[in-house]
PDB file of N, CA and C in Angstrom:
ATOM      1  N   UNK S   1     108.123 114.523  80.620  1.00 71.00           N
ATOM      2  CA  UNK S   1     109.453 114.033  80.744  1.00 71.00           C
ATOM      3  C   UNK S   1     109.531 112.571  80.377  1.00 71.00           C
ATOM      4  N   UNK S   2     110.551 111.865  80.557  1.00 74.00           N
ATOM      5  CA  UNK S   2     110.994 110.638  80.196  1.00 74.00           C
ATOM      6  C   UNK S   2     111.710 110.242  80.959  1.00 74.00           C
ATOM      7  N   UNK S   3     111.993 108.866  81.264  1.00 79.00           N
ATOM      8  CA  UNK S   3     113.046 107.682  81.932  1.00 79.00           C
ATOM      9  C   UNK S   3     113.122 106.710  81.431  1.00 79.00           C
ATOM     10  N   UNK S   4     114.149 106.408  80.934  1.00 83.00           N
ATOM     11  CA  UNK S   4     114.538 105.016  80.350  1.00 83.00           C
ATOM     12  C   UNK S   4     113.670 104.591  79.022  1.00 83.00           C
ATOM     13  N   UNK S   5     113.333 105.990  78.580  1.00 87.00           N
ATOM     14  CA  UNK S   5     112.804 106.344  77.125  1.00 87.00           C
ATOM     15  C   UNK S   5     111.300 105.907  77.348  1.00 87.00           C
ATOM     16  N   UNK S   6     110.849 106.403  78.232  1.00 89.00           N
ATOM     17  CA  UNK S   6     109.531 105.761  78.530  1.00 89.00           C
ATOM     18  C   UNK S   6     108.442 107.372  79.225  1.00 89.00           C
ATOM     19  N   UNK S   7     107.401 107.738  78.471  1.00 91.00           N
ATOM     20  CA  UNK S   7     106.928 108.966  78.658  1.00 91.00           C
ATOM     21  C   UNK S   7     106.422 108.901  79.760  1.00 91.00           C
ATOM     22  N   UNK S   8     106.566 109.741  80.705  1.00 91.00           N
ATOM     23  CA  UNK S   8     105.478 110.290  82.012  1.00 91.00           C
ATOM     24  C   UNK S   8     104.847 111.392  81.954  1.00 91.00           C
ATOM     25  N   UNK S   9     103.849 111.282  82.562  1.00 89.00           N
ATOM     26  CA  UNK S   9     103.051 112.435  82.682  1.00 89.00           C
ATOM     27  C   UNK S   9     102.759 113.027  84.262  1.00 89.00           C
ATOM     28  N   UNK S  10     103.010 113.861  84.740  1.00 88.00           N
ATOM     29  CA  UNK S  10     102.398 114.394  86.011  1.00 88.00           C
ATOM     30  C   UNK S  10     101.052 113.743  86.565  1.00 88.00           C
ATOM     31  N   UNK S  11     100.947 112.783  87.334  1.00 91.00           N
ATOM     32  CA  UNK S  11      99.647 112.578  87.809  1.00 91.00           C
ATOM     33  C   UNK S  11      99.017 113.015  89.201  1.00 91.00           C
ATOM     34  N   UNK S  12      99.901 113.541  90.412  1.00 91.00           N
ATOM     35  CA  UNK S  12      99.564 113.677  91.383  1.00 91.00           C
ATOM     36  C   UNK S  12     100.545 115.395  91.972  1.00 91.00           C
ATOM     37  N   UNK S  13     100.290 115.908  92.676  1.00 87.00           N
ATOM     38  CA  UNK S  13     101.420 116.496  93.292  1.00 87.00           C
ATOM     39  C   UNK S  13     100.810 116.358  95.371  1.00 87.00           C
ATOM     40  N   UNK S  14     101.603 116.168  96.031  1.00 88.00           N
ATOM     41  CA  UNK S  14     101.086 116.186  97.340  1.00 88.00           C
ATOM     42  C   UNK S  14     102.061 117.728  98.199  1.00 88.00           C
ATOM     43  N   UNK S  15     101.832 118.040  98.652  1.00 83.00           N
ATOM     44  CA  UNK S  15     102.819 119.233  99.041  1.00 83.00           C
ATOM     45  C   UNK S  15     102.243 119.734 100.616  1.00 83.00           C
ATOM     46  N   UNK S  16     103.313 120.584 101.357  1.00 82.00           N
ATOM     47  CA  UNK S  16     103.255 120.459 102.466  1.00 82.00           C
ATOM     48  C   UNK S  16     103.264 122.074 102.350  1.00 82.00           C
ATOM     49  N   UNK S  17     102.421 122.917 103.092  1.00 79.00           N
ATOM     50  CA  UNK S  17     102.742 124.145 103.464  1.00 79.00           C
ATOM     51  C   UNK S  17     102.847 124.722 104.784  1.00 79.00           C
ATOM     52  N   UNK S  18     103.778 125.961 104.604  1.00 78.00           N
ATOM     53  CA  UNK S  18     104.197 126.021 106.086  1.00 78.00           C
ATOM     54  C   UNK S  18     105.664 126.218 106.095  1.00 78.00           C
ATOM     55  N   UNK S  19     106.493 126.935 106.913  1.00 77.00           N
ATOM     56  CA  UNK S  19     108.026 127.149 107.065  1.00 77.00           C
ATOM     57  C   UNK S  19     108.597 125.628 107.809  1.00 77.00           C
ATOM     58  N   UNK S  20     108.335 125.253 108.350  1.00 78.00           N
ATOM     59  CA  UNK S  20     108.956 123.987 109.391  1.00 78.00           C
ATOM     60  C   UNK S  20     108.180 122.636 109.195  1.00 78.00           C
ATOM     61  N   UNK S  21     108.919 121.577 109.335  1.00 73.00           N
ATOM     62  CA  UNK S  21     108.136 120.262 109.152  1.00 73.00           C
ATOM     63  C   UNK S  21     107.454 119.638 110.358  1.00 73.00           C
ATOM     64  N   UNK S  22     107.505 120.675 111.587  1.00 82.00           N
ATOM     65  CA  UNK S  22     106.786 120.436 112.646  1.00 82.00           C
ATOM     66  C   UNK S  22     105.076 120.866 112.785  1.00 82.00           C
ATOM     67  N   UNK S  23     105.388 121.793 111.385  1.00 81.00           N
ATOM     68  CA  UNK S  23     103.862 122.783 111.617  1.00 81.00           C
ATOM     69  C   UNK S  23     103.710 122.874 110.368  1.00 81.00           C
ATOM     70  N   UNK S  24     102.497 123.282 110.100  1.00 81.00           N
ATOM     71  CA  UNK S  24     102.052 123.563 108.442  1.00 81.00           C
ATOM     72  C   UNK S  24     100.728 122.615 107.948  1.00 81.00           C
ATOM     73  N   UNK S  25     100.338 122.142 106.826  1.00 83.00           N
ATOM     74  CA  UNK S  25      99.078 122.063 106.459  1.00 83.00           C
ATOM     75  C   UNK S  25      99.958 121.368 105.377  1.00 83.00           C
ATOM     76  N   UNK S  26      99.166 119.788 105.076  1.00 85.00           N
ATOM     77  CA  UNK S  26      99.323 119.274 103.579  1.00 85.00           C
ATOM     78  C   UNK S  26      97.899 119.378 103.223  1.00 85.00           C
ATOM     79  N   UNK S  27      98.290 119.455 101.396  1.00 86.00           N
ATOM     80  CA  UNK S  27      96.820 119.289 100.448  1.00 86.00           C
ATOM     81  C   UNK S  27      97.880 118.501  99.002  1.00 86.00           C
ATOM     82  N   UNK S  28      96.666 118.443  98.559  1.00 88.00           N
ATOM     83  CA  UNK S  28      97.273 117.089  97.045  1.00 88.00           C
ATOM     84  C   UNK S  28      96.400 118.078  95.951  1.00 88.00           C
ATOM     85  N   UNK S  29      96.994 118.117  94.468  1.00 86.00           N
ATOM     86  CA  UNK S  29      96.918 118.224  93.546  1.00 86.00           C
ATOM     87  C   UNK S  29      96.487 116.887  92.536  1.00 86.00           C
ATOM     88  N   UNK S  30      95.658 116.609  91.997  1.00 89.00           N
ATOM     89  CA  UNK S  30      95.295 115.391  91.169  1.00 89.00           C
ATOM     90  C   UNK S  30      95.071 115.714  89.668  1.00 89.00           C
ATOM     91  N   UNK S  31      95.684 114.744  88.952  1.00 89.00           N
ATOM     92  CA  UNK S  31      95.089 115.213  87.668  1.00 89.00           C
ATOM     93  C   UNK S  31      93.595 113.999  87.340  1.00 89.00           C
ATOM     94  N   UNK S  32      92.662 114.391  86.977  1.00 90.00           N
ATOM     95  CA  UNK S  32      91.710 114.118  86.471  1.00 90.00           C
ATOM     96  C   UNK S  32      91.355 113.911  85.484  1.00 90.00           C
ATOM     97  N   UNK S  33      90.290 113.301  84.787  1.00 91.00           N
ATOM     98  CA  UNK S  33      89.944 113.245  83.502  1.00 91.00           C
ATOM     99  C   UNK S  33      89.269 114.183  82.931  1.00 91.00           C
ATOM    100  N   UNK S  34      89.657 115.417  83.452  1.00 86.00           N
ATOM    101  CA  UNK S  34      88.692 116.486  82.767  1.00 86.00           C
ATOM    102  C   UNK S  34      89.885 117.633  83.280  1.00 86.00           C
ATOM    103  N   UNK S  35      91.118 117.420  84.074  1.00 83.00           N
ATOM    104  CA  UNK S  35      91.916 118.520  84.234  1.00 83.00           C
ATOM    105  C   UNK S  35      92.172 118.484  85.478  1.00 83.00           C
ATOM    106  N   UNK S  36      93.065 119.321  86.216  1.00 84.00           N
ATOM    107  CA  UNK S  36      93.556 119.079  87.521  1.00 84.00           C
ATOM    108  C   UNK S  36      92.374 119.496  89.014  1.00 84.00           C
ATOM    109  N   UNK S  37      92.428 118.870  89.847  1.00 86.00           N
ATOM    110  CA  UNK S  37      91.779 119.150  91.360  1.00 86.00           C
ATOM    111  C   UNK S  37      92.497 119.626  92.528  1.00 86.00           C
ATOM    112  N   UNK S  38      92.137 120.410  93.082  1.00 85.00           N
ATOM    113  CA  UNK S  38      93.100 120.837  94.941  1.00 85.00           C
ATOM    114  C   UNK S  38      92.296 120.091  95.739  1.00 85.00           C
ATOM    115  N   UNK S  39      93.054 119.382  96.112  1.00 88.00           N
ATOM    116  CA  UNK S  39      91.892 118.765  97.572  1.00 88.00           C
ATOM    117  C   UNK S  39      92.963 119.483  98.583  1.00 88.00           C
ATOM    118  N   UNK S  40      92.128 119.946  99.753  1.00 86.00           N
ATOM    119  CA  UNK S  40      92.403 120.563 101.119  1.00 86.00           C
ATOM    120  C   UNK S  40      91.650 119.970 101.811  1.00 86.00           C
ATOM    121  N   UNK S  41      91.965 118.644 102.786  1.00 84.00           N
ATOM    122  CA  UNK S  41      90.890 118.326 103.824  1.00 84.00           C
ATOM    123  C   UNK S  41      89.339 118.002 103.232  1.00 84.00           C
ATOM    124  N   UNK S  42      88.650 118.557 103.552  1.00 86.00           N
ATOM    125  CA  UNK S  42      86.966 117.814 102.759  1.00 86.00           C
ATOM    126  C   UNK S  42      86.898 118.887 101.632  1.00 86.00           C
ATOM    127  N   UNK S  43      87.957 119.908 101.474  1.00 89.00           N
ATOM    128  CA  UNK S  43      87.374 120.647 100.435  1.00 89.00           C
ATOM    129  C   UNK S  43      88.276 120.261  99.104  1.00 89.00           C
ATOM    130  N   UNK S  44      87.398 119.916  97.806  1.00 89.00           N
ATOM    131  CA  UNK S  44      87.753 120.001  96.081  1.00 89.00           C
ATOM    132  C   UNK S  44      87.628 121.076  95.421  1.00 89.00           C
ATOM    133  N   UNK S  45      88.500 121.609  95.122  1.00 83.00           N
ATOM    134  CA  UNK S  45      88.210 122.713  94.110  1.00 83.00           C
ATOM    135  C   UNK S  45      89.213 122.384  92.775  1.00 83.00           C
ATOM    136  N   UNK S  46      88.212 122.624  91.911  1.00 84.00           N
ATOM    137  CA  UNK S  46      88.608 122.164  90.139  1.00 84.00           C
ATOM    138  C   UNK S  46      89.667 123.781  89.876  1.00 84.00           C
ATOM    139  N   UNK S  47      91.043 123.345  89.164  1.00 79.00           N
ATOM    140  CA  UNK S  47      91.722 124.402  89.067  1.00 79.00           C
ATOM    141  C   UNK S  47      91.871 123.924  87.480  1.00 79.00           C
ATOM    142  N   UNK S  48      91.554 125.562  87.248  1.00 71.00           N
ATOM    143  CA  UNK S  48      91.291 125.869  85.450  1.00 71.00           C
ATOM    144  C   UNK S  48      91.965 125.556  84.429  1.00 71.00           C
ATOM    145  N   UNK S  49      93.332 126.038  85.066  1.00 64.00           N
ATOM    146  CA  UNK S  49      94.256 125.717  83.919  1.00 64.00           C
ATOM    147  C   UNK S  49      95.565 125.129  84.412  1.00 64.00           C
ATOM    148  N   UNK S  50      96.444 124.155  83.886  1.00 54.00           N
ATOM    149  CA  UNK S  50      97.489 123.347  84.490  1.00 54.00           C
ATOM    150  C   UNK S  50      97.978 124.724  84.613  1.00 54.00           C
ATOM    151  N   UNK S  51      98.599 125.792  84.177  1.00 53.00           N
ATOM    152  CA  UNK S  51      99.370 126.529  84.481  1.00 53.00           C
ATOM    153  C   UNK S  51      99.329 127.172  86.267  1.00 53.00           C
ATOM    154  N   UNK S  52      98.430 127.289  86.002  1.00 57.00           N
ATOM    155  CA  UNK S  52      97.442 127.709  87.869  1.00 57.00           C
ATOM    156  C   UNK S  52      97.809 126.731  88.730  1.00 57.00           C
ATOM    157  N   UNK S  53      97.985 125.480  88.784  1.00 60.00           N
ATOM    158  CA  UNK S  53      98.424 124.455  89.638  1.00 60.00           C
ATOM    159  C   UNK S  53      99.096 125.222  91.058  1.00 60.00           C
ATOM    160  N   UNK S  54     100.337 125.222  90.376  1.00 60.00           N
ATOM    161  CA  UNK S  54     101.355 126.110  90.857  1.00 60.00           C
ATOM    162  C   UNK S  54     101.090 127.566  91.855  1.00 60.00           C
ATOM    163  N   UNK S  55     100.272 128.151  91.288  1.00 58.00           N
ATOM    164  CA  UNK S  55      99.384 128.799  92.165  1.00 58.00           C
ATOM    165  C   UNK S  55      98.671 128.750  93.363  1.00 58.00           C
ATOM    166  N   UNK S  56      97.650 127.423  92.573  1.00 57.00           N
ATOM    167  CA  UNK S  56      96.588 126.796  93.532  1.00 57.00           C
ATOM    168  C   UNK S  56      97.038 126.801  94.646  1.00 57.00           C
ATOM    169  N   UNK S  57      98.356 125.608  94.773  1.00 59.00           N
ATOM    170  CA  UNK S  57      98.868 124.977  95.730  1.00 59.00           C
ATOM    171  C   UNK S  57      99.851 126.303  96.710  1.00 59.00           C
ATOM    172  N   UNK S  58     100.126 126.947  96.416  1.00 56.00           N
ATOM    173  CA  UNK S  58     100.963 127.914  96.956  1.00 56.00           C
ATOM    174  C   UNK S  58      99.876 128.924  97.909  1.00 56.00           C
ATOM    175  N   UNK S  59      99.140 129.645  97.527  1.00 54.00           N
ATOM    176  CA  UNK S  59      98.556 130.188  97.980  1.00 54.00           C
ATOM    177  C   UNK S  59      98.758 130.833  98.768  1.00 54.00           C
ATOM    178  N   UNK S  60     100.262 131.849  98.396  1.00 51.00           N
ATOM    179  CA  UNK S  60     100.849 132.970  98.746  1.00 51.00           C
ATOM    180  C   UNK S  60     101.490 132.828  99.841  1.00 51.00           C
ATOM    181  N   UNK S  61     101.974 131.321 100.184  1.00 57.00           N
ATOM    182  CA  UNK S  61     102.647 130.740 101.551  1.00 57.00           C
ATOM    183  C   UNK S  61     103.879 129.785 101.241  1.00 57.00           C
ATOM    184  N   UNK S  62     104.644 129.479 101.691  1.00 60.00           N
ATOM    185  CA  UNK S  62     105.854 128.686 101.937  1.00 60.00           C
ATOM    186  C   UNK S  62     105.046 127.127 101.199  1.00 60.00           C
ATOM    187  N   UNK S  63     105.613 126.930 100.621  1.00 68.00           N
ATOM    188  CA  UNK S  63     105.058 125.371  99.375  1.00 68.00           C
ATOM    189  C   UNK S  63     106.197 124.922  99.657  1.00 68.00           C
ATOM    190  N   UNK S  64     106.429 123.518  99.695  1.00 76.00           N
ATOM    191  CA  UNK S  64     107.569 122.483  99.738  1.00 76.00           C
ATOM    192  C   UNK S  64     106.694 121.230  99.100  1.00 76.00           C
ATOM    193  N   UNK S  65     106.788 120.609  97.474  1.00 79.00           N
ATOM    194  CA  UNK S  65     106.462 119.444  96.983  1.00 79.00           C
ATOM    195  C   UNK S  65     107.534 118.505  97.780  1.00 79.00           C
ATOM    196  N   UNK S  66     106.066 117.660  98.433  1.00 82.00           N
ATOM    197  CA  UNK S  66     106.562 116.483  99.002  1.00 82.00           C
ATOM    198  C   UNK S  66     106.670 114.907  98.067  1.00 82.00           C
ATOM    199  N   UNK S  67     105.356 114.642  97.588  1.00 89.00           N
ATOM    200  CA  UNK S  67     105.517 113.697  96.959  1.00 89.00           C
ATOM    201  C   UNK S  67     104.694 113.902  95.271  1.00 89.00           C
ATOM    202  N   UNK S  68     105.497 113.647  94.500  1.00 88.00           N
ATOM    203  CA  UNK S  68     105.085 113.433  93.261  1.00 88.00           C
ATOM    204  C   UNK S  68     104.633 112.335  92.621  1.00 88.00           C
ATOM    205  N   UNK S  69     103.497 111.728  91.968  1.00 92.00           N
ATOM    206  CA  UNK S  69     103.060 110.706  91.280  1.00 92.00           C
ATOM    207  C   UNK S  69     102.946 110.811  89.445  1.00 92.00           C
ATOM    208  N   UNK S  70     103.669 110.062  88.925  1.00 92.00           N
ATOM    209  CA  UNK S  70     103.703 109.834  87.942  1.00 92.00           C
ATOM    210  C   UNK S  70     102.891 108.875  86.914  1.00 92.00           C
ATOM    211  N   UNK S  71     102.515 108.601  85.675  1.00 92.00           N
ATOM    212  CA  UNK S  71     101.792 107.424  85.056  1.00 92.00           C
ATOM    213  C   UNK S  71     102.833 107.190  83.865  1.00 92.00           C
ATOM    214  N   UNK S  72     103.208 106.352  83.399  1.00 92.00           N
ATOM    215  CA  UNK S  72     103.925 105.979  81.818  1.00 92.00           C
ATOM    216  C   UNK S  72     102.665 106.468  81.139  1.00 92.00           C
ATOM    217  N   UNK S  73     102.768 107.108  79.967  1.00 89.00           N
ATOM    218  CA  UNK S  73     101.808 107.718  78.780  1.00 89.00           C
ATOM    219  C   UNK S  73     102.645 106.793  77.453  1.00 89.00           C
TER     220      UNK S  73
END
């Protein structure tokens, strides 16, 4: 995407899972120099393809993206 004619790229996703903001589990999405990461607590797992992201992070439960990080490209 773009703002103010200036390219971004997806660099982070942080997201909260869980139905209610009283309860649930956050984990972060990172992009890397070799492709995207799930961190959950002490665990990294390398996810294959950007398309899978979306997946990763869901993991067949209630997903709400909380915070997004961006870089100018």
């Amino acid at each position: 995407g773009s703002v103010h004619g200036k390219r971004l790229q997806l660099s982070a996703l942080s997201a909260h899972h869980g139905s209610a903001t009283n309860s649930g589990h956050y984990t972060t999405c990172c992009r890397t120099t070799s492709g995207w990461v799930h961190i959950d607590d002490k665990r990294v797992f390398e996810v294959v393809e950007e398309t899978s992201m979306l997946n990763c992070m869901t993991g067949g439960k209630t997903f709400t993206g909380y915070a997004y990080l961006y870089k100018v490209i």
